mmCIF file of N, CA and C in Angstrom:
data_model
loop_
_atom_site.group_PDB
_atom_site.id
_atom_site.type_symbol
_atom_site.label_atom_id
_atom_site.label_comp_id
_atom_site.label_asym_id
_atom_site.label_seq_id
_atom_site.Cartn_x
_atom_site.Cartn_y
_atom_site.Cartn_z
ATOM 1 N N MET A 1 174.431 98.615 127.071
ATOM 2 C CA MET A 1 173.260 99.060 127.782
ATOM 3 C C MET A 1 173.585 99.118 129.270
ATOM 4 N N SER A 2 173.243 100.198 129.852
ATOM 5 C CA SER A 2 173.533 100.315 131.275
ATOM 6 C C SER A 2 172.411 99.760 132.138
ATOM 7 N N ASP A 3 171.168 99.792 131.630
ATOM 8 C CA ASP A 3 170.069 99.236 132.411
ATOM 9 C C ASP A 3 168.854 98.948 131.520
ATOM 10 N N ALA A 4 167.854 98.321 132.131
ATOM 11 C CA ALA A 4 166.656 97.934 131.379
ATOM 12 C C ALA A 4 165.896 99.151 130.868
ATOM 13 N N SER A 5 165.859 100.233 131.637
ATOM 14 C CA SER A 5 165.138 101.432 131.202
ATOM 15 C C SER A 5 165.717 101.986 129.910
ATOM 16 N N GLU A 6 167.037 101.973 129.802
ATOM 17 C CA GLU A 6 167.680 102.449 128.584
ATOM 18 C C GLU A 6 167.318 101.549 127.397
ATOM 19 N N LEU A 7 167.335 100.242 127.603
ATOM 20 C CA LEU A 7 166.979 99.319 126.532
ATOM 21 C C LEU A 7 165.522 99.521 126.106
ATOM 22 N N PHE A 8 164.616 99.649 127.073
ATOM 23 C CA PHE A 8 163.211 99.840 126.707
ATOM 24 C C PHE A 8 162.993 101.182 126.023
ATOM 25 N N GLY A 9 163.789 102.188 126.365
ATOM 26 C CA GLY A 9 163.723 103.457 125.652
ATOM 27 C C GLY A 9 164.110 103.296 124.192
ATOM 28 N N ILE A 10 165.144 102.521 123.947
ATOM 29 C CA ILE A 10 165.581 102.228 122.573
ATOM 30 C C ILE A 10 164.487 101.468 121.829
ATOM 31 N N LEU A 11 163.847 100.525 122.506
ATOM 32 C CA LEU A 11 162.840 99.675 121.871
ATOM 33 C C LEU A 11 161.495 100.370 121.680
ATOM 34 N N ALA A 12 161.374 101.604 122.154
ATOM 35 C CA ALA A 12 160.107 102.332 122.036
ATOM 36 C C ALA A 12 159.732 102.607 120.580
ATOM 37 N N ALA A 13 160.707 102.692 119.692
ATOM 38 C CA ALA A 13 160.444 102.954 118.273
ATOM 39 C C ALA A 13 160.443 101.643 117.492
ATOM 40 N N ALA A 14 159.392 101.427 116.731
ATOM 41 C CA ALA A 14 159.238 100.179 115.977
ATOM 42 C C ALA A 14 160.387 99.939 115.004
ATOM 43 N N HIS A 15 160.891 100.992 114.353
ATOM 44 C CA HIS A 15 162.005 100.797 113.406
ATOM 45 C C HIS A 15 163.242 100.276 114.124
ATOM 46 N N ARG A 16 163.518 100.804 115.301
ATOM 47 C CA ARG A 16 164.684 100.331 116.042
ATOM 48 C C ARG A 16 164.468 98.891 116.507
ATOM 49 N N ARG A 17 163.245 98.565 116.956
ATOM 50 C CA ARG A 17 162.959 97.173 117.338
ATOM 51 C C ARG A 17 163.193 96.245 116.169
ATOM 52 N N ARG A 18 162.673 96.599 115.005
ATOM 53 C CA ARG A 18 162.822 95.737 113.829
ATOM 54 C C ARG A 18 164.287 95.504 113.492
ATOM 55 N N ILE A 19 165.072 96.561 113.536
ATOM 56 C CA ILE A 19 166.498 96.411 113.234
ATOM 57 C C ILE A 19 167.144 95.447 114.217
ATOM 58 N N LEU A 20 166.890 95.647 115.498
ATOM 59 C CA LEU A 20 167.522 94.800 116.512
ATOM 60 C C LEU A 20 167.031 93.360 116.429
ATOM 61 N N PHE A 21 165.740 93.155 116.179
ATOM 62 C CA PHE A 21 165.227 91.788 116.042
ATOM 63 C C PHE A 21 165.812 91.114 114.799
ATOM 64 N N LEU A 22 165.960 91.869 113.707
ATOM 65 C CA LEU A 22 166.588 91.305 112.510
ATOM 66 C C LEU A 22 168.030 90.901 112.796
ATOM 67 N N LEU A 23 168.730 91.702 113.582
ATOM 68 C CA LEU A 23 170.117 91.387 113.903
ATOM 69 C C LEU A 23 170.241 90.198 114.860
ATOM 70 N N CYS A 24 169.166 89.840 115.512
ATOM 71 C CA CYS A 24 169.177 88.596 116.296
ATOM 72 C C CYS A 24 169.179 87.390 115.360
ATOM 73 N N GLU A 25 168.632 87.561 114.167
ATOM 74 C CA GLU A 25 168.517 86.476 113.195
ATOM 75 C C GLU A 25 169.724 86.365 112.274
ATOM 76 N N ARG A 26 170.432 87.475 112.068
ATOM 77 C CA ARG A 26 171.580 87.473 111.156
ATOM 78 C C ARG A 26 172.598 88.518 111.592
ATOM 79 N N GLU A 27 173.782 88.421 111.039
ATOM 80 C CA GLU A 27 174.883 89.312 111.432
ATOM 81 C C GLU A 27 174.711 90.740 110.926
ATOM 82 N N ALA A 28 174.099 90.897 109.754
ATOM 83 C CA ALA A 28 173.949 92.221 109.156
ATOM 84 C C ALA A 28 172.675 92.255 108.324
ATOM 85 N N VAL A 29 172.179 93.458 108.085
ATOM 86 C CA VAL A 29 170.989 93.639 107.263
ATOM 87 C C VAL A 29 171.179 94.895 106.420
ATOM 88 N N ASN A 30 170.711 94.834 105.157
ATOM 89 C CA ASN A 30 170.742 96.006 104.293
ATOM 90 C C ASN A 30 169.492 96.835 104.551
ATOM 91 N N LEU A 31 169.666 98.136 104.622
ATOM 92 C CA LEU A 31 168.549 99.029 104.903
ATOM 93 C C LEU A 31 168.368 100.002 103.758
ATOM 94 N N PRO A 32 167.141 100.441 103.477
ATOM 95 C CA PRO A 32 165.929 100.117 104.199
ATOM 96 C C PRO A 32 165.248 98.845 103.744
ATOM 97 N N GLU A 33 165.786 98.189 102.690
ATOM 98 C CA GLU A 33 165.114 97.018 102.136
ATOM 99 C C GLU A 33 164.844 95.945 103.183
ATOM 100 N N GLY A 34 165.774 95.713 104.086
ATOM 101 C CA GLY A 34 165.596 94.692 105.105
ATOM 102 C C GLY A 34 164.391 94.947 105.973
ATOM 103 N N LEU A 35 164.124 96.207 106.263
ATOM 104 C CA LEU A 35 162.946 96.544 107.055
ATOM 105 C C LEU A 35 161.683 96.440 106.232
ATOM 106 N N LEU A 36 161.735 96.910 104.997
ATOM 107 C CA LEU A 36 160.546 96.903 104.159
ATOM 108 C C LEU A 36 160.101 95.487 103.831
ATOM 109 N N THR A 37 161.039 94.561 103.646
ATOM 110 C CA THR A 37 160.650 93.193 103.345
ATOM 111 C C THR A 37 160.116 92.499 104.582
ATOM 112 N N ARG A 38 160.368 93.048 105.758
ATOM 113 C CA ARG A 38 159.858 92.482 107.010
ATOM 114 C C ARG A 38 158.423 92.928 107.257
ATOM 115 N N GLY A 39 157.876 93.764 106.368
ATOM 116 C CA GLY A 39 156.502 94.198 106.526
ATOM 117 C C GLY A 39 156.384 95.602 107.065
ATOM 118 N N ALA A 40 157.488 96.280 107.294
ATOM 119 C CA ALA A 40 157.441 97.642 107.794
ATOM 120 C C ALA A 40 157.202 98.592 106.641
ATOM 121 N N SER A 41 156.717 99.751 106.950
ATOM 122 C CA SER A 41 156.607 100.809 105.969
ATOM 123 C C SER A 41 157.156 102.074 106.588
ATOM 124 N N ALA A 42 157.292 103.090 105.801
ATOM 125 C CA ALA A 42 157.858 104.331 106.311
ATOM 126 C C ALA A 42 157.002 104.919 107.417
ATOM 127 N N ASP A 43 155.706 104.616 107.398
ATOM 128 C CA ASP A 43 154.850 105.187 108.434
ATOM 129 C C ASP A 43 154.651 104.236 109.602
ATOM 130 N N ASP A 44 155.430 103.161 109.668
ATOM 131 C CA ASP A 44 155.381 102.198 110.763
ATOM 132 C C ASP A 44 154.082 101.428 110.819
ATOM 133 N N GLY A 45 153.322 101.441 109.743
ATOM 134 C CA GLY A 45 152.079 100.690 109.679
ATOM 135 C C GLY A 45 150.970 101.394 110.416
ATOM 136 N N ASN A 46 149.767 101.180 109.965
ATOM 137 C CA ASN A 46 148.606 101.779 110.607
ATOM 138 C C ASN A 46 147.396 100.938 110.294
ATOM 139 N N ALA A 47 146.831 100.321 111.295
ATOM 140 C CA ALA A 47 145.655 99.487 111.089
ATOM 141 C C ALA A 47 144.544 100.323 110.492
ATOM 142 N N GLY A 48 143.904 99.800 109.484
ATOM 143 C CA GLY A 48 142.805 100.494 108.861
ATOM 144 C C GLY A 48 143.238 101.382 107.710
ATOM 145 N N GLY A 49 144.485 101.770 107.649
ATOM 146 C CA GLY A 49 145.008 102.536 106.534
ATOM 147 C C GLY A 49 144.466 103.936 106.394
ATOM 148 N N ARG A 50 143.922 104.530 107.434
ATOM 149 C CA ARG A 50 143.358 105.865 107.309
ATOM 150 C C ARG A 50 144.454 106.913 107.398
ATOM 151 N N ARG A 51 144.765 107.366 108.590
ATOM 152 C CA ARG A 51 145.840 108.328 108.783
ATOM 153 C C ARG A 51 146.986 107.604 109.445
ATOM 154 N N SER A 52 148.160 108.098 109.261
ATOM 155 C CA SER A 52 149.298 107.468 109.896
ATOM 156 C C SER A 52 150.314 108.530 110.271
ATOM 157 N N VAL A 53 151.314 108.097 110.979
ATOM 158 C CA VAL A 53 152.406 108.983 111.339
ATOM 159 C C VAL A 53 153.606 108.573 110.525
ATOM 160 N N SER A 54 154.201 109.542 109.844
ATOM 161 C CA SER A 54 155.358 109.229 109.011
ATOM 162 C C SER A 54 156.558 108.929 109.881
ATOM 163 N N ALA A 55 157.620 108.428 109.264
ATOM 164 C CA ALA A 55 158.838 108.105 109.989
ATOM 165 C C ALA A 55 159.406 109.333 110.684
ATOM 166 N N SER A 56 159.147 110.507 110.150
ATOM 167 C CA SER A 56 159.648 111.733 110.762
ATOM 168 C C SER A 56 158.721 112.236 111.848
ATOM 169 N N GLY A 57 157.549 111.594 112.025
ATOM 170 C CA GLY A 57 156.651 111.955 113.101
ATOM 171 C C GLY A 57 155.459 112.775 112.662
ATOM 172 N N GLY A 58 155.405 113.222 111.411
ATOM 173 C CA GLY A 58 154.287 114.030 110.950
ATOM 174 C C GLY A 58 153.143 113.174 110.451
ATOM 175 N N GLU A 59 151.933 113.711 110.514
ATOM 176 C CA GLU A 59 150.763 112.978 110.065
ATOM 177 C C GLU A 59 150.729 112.954 108.544
ATOM 178 N N THR A 60 150.355 111.803 107.992
ATOM 179 C CA THR A 60 150.285 111.656 106.544
ATOM 180 C C THR A 60 148.987 110.970 106.167
ATOM 181 N N ARG A 61 148.662 111.027 104.902
ATOM 182 C CA ARG A 61 147.555 110.254 104.325
ATOM 183 C C ARG A 61 148.174 109.063 103.610
ATOM 184 N N PRO A 62 147.488 107.941 103.552
ATOM 185 C CA PRO A 62 148.069 106.779 102.879
ATOM 186 C C PRO A 62 148.302 107.051 101.406
ATOM 187 N N GLY A 63 149.338 106.400 100.847
ATOM 188 C CA GLY A 63 149.656 106.549 99.436
ATOM 189 C C GLY A 63 148.648 105.822 98.578
ATOM 190 N N ASP A 64 148.711 106.088 97.311
ATOM 191 C CA ASP A 64 147.777 105.461 96.388
ATOM 192 C C ASP A 64 148.268 104.120 95.890
ATOM 193 N N GLY A 65 149.400 103.663 96.417
ATOM 194 C CA GLY A 65 149.930 102.363 96.018
ATOM 195 C C GLY A 65 150.763 102.407 94.760
ATOM 196 N N SER A 66 150.927 103.588 94.167
ATOM 197 C CA SER A 66 151.713 103.694 92.947
ATOM 198 C C SER A 66 153.192 103.526 93.256
ATOM 199 N N PRO A 67 153.991 103.216 92.238
ATOM 200 C CA PRO A 67 155.433 103.080 92.458
ATOM 201 C C PRO A 67 156.051 104.340 93.057
ATOM 202 N N SER A 68 155.596 105.518 92.635
ATOM 203 C CA SER A 68 156.172 106.747 93.175
ATOM 204 C C SER A 68 155.817 106.894 94.650
ATOM 205 N N SER A 69 154.645 106.427 95.042
ATOM 206 C CA SER A 69 154.244 106.460 96.444
ATOM 207 C C SER A 69 155.132 105.533 97.267
ATOM 208 N N ALA A 70 155.414 104.352 96.735
ATOM 209 C CA ALA A 70 156.290 103.404 97.425
ATOM 210 C C ALA A 70 157.698 103.975 97.530
ATOM 211 N N THR A 71 158.175 104.623 96.492
ATOM 212 C CA THR A 71 159.503 105.232 96.522
ATOM 213 C C THR A 71 159.565 106.327 97.562
ATOM 214 N N ALA A 72 158.524 107.134 97.654
ATOM 215 C CA ALA A 72 158.490 108.203 98.657
ATOM 216 C C ALA A 72 158.507 107.617 100.061
ATOM 217 N N ARG A 73 157.794 106.521 100.289
ATOM 218 C CA ARG A 73 157.797 105.882 101.608
ATOM 219 C C ARG A 73 159.185 105.346 101.940
ATOM 220 N N GLU A 74 159.852 104.750 100.965
ATOM 221 C CA GLU A 74 161.217 104.260 101.193
ATOM 222 C C GLU A 74 162.156 105.406 101.513
ATOM 223 N N GLU A 75 162.013 106.511 100.803
ATOM 224 C CA GLU A 75 162.866 107.676 101.060
ATOM 225 C C GLU A 75 162.608 108.244 102.456
ATOM 226 N N ASP A 76 161.344 108.329 102.862
ATOM 227 C CA ASP A 76 161.009 108.799 104.205
ATOM 228 C C ASP A 76 161.609 107.882 105.262
ATOM 229 N N LEU A 77 161.502 106.588 105.038
ATOM 230 C CA LEU A 77 162.043 105.625 105.974
ATOM 231 C C LEU A 77 163.559 105.768 106.064
ATOM 232 N N GLU A 78 164.200 105.881 104.918
ATOM 233 C CA GLU A 78 165.654 105.989 104.928
ATOM 234 C C GLU A 78 166.114 107.258 105.650
ATOM 235 N N LEU A 79 165.430 108.365 105.440
ATOM 236 C CA LEU A 79 165.768 109.606 106.143
ATOM 237 C C LEU A 79 165.633 109.433 107.654
ATOM 238 N N ALA A 80 164.542 108.829 108.075
ATOM 239 C CA ALA A 80 164.335 108.614 109.512
ATOM 240 C C ALA A 80 165.400 107.691 110.089
ATOM 241 N N LEU A 81 165.754 106.653 109.346
ATOM 242 C CA LEU A 81 166.781 105.734 109.818
ATOM 243 C C LEU A 81 168.128 106.431 109.958
ATOM 244 N N VAL A 82 168.536 107.142 108.929
ATOM 245 C CA VAL A 82 169.863 107.748 108.892
ATOM 246 C C VAL A 82 170.003 108.893 109.887
ATOM 247 N N HIS A 83 168.952 109.655 110.075
ATOM 248 C CA HIS A 83 169.067 110.850 110.915
ATOM 249 C C HIS A 83 168.536 110.691 112.322
ATOM 250 N N LYS A 84 167.814 109.618 112.585
ATOM 251 C CA LYS A 84 167.226 109.466 113.916
ATOM 252 C C LYS A 84 167.539 108.108 114.543
ATOM 253 N N HIS A 85 167.076 107.045 113.908
ATOM 254 C CA HIS A 85 167.129 105.724 114.530
ATOM 255 C C HIS A 85 168.528 105.109 114.562
ATOM 256 N N LEU A 86 169.228 105.121 113.444
ATOM 257 C CA LEU A 86 170.566 104.515 113.417
ATOM 258 C C LEU A 86 171.561 105.244 114.317
ATOM 259 N N PRO A 87 171.567 106.576 114.339
ATOM 260 C CA PRO A 87 172.484 107.239 115.278
ATOM 261 C C PRO A 87 172.217 106.859 116.737
ATOM 262 N N LYS A 88 170.960 106.722 117.094
ATOM 263 C CA LYS A 88 170.631 106.349 118.470
ATOM 264 C C LYS A 88 171.140 104.939 118.782
ATOM 265 N N LEU A 89 170.955 104.018 117.864
ATOM 266 C CA LEU A 89 171.441 102.653 118.063
ATOM 267 C C LEU A 89 172.965 102.602 118.050
ATOM 268 N N GLU A 90 173.571 103.360 117.157
ATOM 269 C CA GLU A 90 175.024 103.359 117.046
ATOM 270 C C GLU A 90 175.680 104.013 118.265
ATOM 271 N N ASN A 91 175.094 105.094 118.761
ATOM 272 C CA ASN A 91 175.643 105.767 119.948
ATOM 273 C C ASN A 91 175.645 104.870 121.176
ATOM 274 N N ARG A 92 174.735 103.929 121.225
ATOM 275 C CA ARG A 92 174.659 103.002 122.354
ATOM 276 C C ARG A 92 175.473 101.729 122.102
ATOM 277 N N GLY A 93 176.135 101.671 120.954
ATOM 278 C CA GLY A 93 176.990 100.533 120.639
ATOM 279 C C GLY A 93 176.236 99.294 120.199
ATOM 280 N N LEU A 94 174.941 99.431 119.913
ATOM 281 C CA LEU A 94 174.147 98.269 119.527
ATOM 282 C C LEU A 94 174.348 97.877 118.072
ATOM 283 N N VAL A 95 174.634 98.850 117.218
ATOM 284 C CA VAL A 95 174.833 98.567 115.800
ATOM 285 C C VAL A 95 176.049 99.320 115.281
ATOM 286 N N GLU A 96 176.527 98.856 114.151
ATOM 287 C CA GLU A 96 177.512 99.579 113.361
ATOM 288 C C GLU A 96 176.878 99.810 111.997
ATOM 289 N N TRP A 97 176.848 101.060 111.566
ATOM 290 C CA TRP A 97 176.183 101.469 110.344
ATOM 291 C C TRP A 97 177.231 101.783 109.288
ATOM 292 N N ASP A 98 177.127 101.147 108.128
ATOM 293 C CA ASP A 98 178.013 101.427 106.995
ATOM 294 C C ASP A 98 177.184 102.113 105.915
ATOM 295 N N PRO A 99 177.231 103.446 105.857
ATOM 296 C CA PRO A 99 176.380 104.162 104.900
ATOM 297 C C PRO A 99 176.720 103.862 103.447
ATOM 298 N N ASP A 100 177.988 103.563 103.158
ATOM 299 C CA ASP A 100 178.358 103.252 101.779
ATOM 300 C C ASP A 100 177.717 101.950 101.312
ATOM 301 N N GLU A 101 177.687 100.964 102.179
ATOM 302 C CA GLU A 101 177.078 99.669 101.859
ATOM 303 C C GLU A 101 175.588 99.638 102.176
ATOM 304 N N ARG A 102 175.117 100.677 102.891
ATOM 305 C CA ARG A 102 173.726 100.751 103.357
ATOM 306 C C ARG A 102 173.375 99.512 104.170
ATOM 307 N N SER A 103 174.308 99.136 105.049
ATOM 308 C CA SER A 103 174.082 97.957 105.866
ATOM 309 C C SER A 103 174.323 98.280 107.344
ATOM 310 N N VAL A 104 173.672 97.510 108.165
ATOM 311 C CA VAL A 104 173.800 97.623 109.613
ATOM 312 C C VAL A 104 174.215 96.256 110.124
ATOM 313 N N SER A 105 175.201 96.247 111.009
ATOM 314 C CA SER A 105 175.631 94.997 111.617
ATOM 315 C C SER A 105 175.626 95.154 113.133
ATOM 316 N N ARG A 106 175.816 94.048 113.802
ATOM 317 C CA ARG A 106 175.843 94.064 115.268
ATOM 318 C C ARG A 106 177.011 94.911 115.761
ATOM 319 N N GLY A 107 176.732 95.750 116.741
ATOM 320 C CA GLY A 107 177.765 96.568 117.349
ATOM 321 C C GLY A 107 178.359 95.872 118.563
ATOM 322 N N PRO A 108 179.368 96.485 119.189
ATOM 323 C CA PRO A 108 180.026 95.865 120.336
ATOM 324 C C PRO A 108 179.116 95.679 121.546
ATOM 325 N N GLY A 109 178.059 96.469 121.668
ATOM 326 C CA GLY A 109 177.147 96.335 122.801
ATOM 327 C C GLY A 109 175.949 95.443 122.526
ATOM 328 N N PHE A 110 175.868 94.909 121.303
ATOM 329 C CA PHE A 110 174.706 94.095 120.938
ATOM 330 C C PHE A 110 174.599 92.840 121.806
ATOM 331 N N GLU A 111 175.723 92.230 122.061
ATOM 332 C CA GLU A 111 175.742 90.965 122.811
ATOM 333 C C GLU A 111 175.089 91.117 124.189
ATOM 334 N N GLU A 112 175.276 92.272 124.824
ATOM 335 C CA GLU A 112 174.690 92.503 126.142
ATOM 336 C C GLU A 112 173.164 92.582 126.079
ATOM 337 N N ALA A 113 172.628 93.157 125.012
ATOM 338 C CA ALA A 113 171.184 93.321 124.859
ATOM 339 C C ALA A 113 170.508 92.106 124.232
ATOM 340 N N GLU A 114 171.270 91.250 123.576
ATOM 341 C CA GLU A 114 170.698 90.140 122.808
ATOM 342 C C GLU A 114 169.809 89.198 123.616
ATOM 343 N N PRO A 115 170.164 88.801 124.826
ATOM 344 C CA PRO A 115 169.266 87.903 125.567
ATOM 345 C C PRO A 115 167.871 88.510 125.801
ATOM 346 N N ALA A 116 167.827 89.787 126.122
ATOM 347 C CA ALA A 116 166.534 90.449 126.322
ATOM 348 C C ALA A 116 165.767 90.536 125.010
ATOM 349 N N LEU A 117 166.472 90.842 123.922
ATOM 350 C CA LEU A 117 165.825 90.930 122.612
ATOM 351 C C LEU A 117 165.247 89.582 122.192
ATOM 352 N N ARG A 118 166.003 88.527 122.393
ATOM 353 C CA ARG A 118 165.519 87.188 122.031
ATOM 354 C C ARG A 118 164.306 86.796 122.871
ATOM 355 N N THR A 119 164.321 87.138 124.144
ATOM 356 C CA THR A 119 163.182 86.837 125.015
ATOM 357 C C THR A 119 161.935 87.560 124.520
ATOM 358 N N LEU A 120 162.079 88.829 124.166
ATOM 359 C CA LEU A 120 160.947 89.588 123.643
ATOM 360 C C LEU A 120 160.446 88.985 122.331
ATOM 361 N N ALA A 121 161.360 88.669 121.425
ATOM 362 C CA ALA A 121 160.980 88.122 120.124
ATOM 363 C C ALA A 121 160.282 86.769 120.267
ATOM 364 N N GLU A 122 160.772 85.939 121.168
ATOM 365 C CA GLU A 122 160.171 84.621 121.373
ATOM 366 C C GLU A 122 158.779 84.707 121.987
ATOM 367 N N ASN A 123 158.481 85.818 122.621
ATOM 368 C CA ASN A 123 157.183 85.998 123.280
ATOM 369 C C ASN A 123 156.372 87.118 122.646
ATOM 370 N N ALA A 124 156.620 87.393 121.371
ATOM 371 C CA ALA A 124 155.959 88.495 120.675
ATOM 372 C C ALA A 124 154.446 88.389 120.715
ATOM 373 N N ASP A 125 153.920 87.181 120.669
ATOM 374 C CA ASP A 125 152.464 87.016 120.667
ATOM 375 C C ASP A 125 151.824 87.386 122.004
ATOM 376 N N ALA A 126 152.603 87.548 123.048
ATOM 377 C CA ALA A 126 152.064 87.931 124.363
ATOM 378 C C ALA A 126 151.892 89.445 124.505
ATOM 379 N N PHE A 127 152.398 90.199 123.530
ATOM 380 C CA PHE A 127 152.310 91.655 123.577
ATOM 381 C C PHE A 127 151.093 92.150 122.814
ATOM 382 N N PRO A 128 150.448 93.193 123.325
ATOM 383 C CA PRO A 128 149.330 93.770 122.562
ATOM 384 C C PRO A 128 149.863 94.460 121.306
ATOM 385 N N GLY A 129 149.116 94.403 120.240
ATOM 386 C CA GLY A 129 149.557 95.019 119.007
ATOM 387 C C GLY A 129 150.665 94.243 118.344
ATOM 388 N N ASP A 130 151.442 94.938 117.568
ATOM 389 C CA ASP A 130 152.508 94.305 116.781
ATOM 390 C C ASP A 130 153.870 94.690 117.347
ATOM 391 N N LEU A 131 154.577 93.735 117.906
ATOM 392 C CA LEU A 131 155.898 93.994 118.470
ATOM 393 C C LEU A 131 156.897 94.342 117.374
ATOM 394 N N TYR A 132 156.705 93.778 116.187
ATOM 395 C CA TYR A 132 157.615 94.044 115.079
ATOM 396 C C TYR A 132 157.145 95.255 114.316
#
């Protein structure tokens, strides 16, 4: 990371925040399961469950809770991760993505960002809304 503005730009997306916060807790995480078990969904959550924005940015209606709906959300999340979020994190050296293993680990630049990430995570309750 070259500066705080770049880091905050990376942290603007909830999926990227979740990945980085998870990597503060462990060396690697399997995706998308690691994000989904943390309480994330493909649409990044939406209070009230009315309309939401999908991982690709388009407006969606909530699923009916069926297994096929959950599978579609996982697929949407995985597409967004592979084509948008992971490349951005990897290009900045924050993560290393192994598509064959479907895992993400700390990249060479993670150590530089880690103190700021830990500070944010430790003070998550001071932020409006959901930091994760």
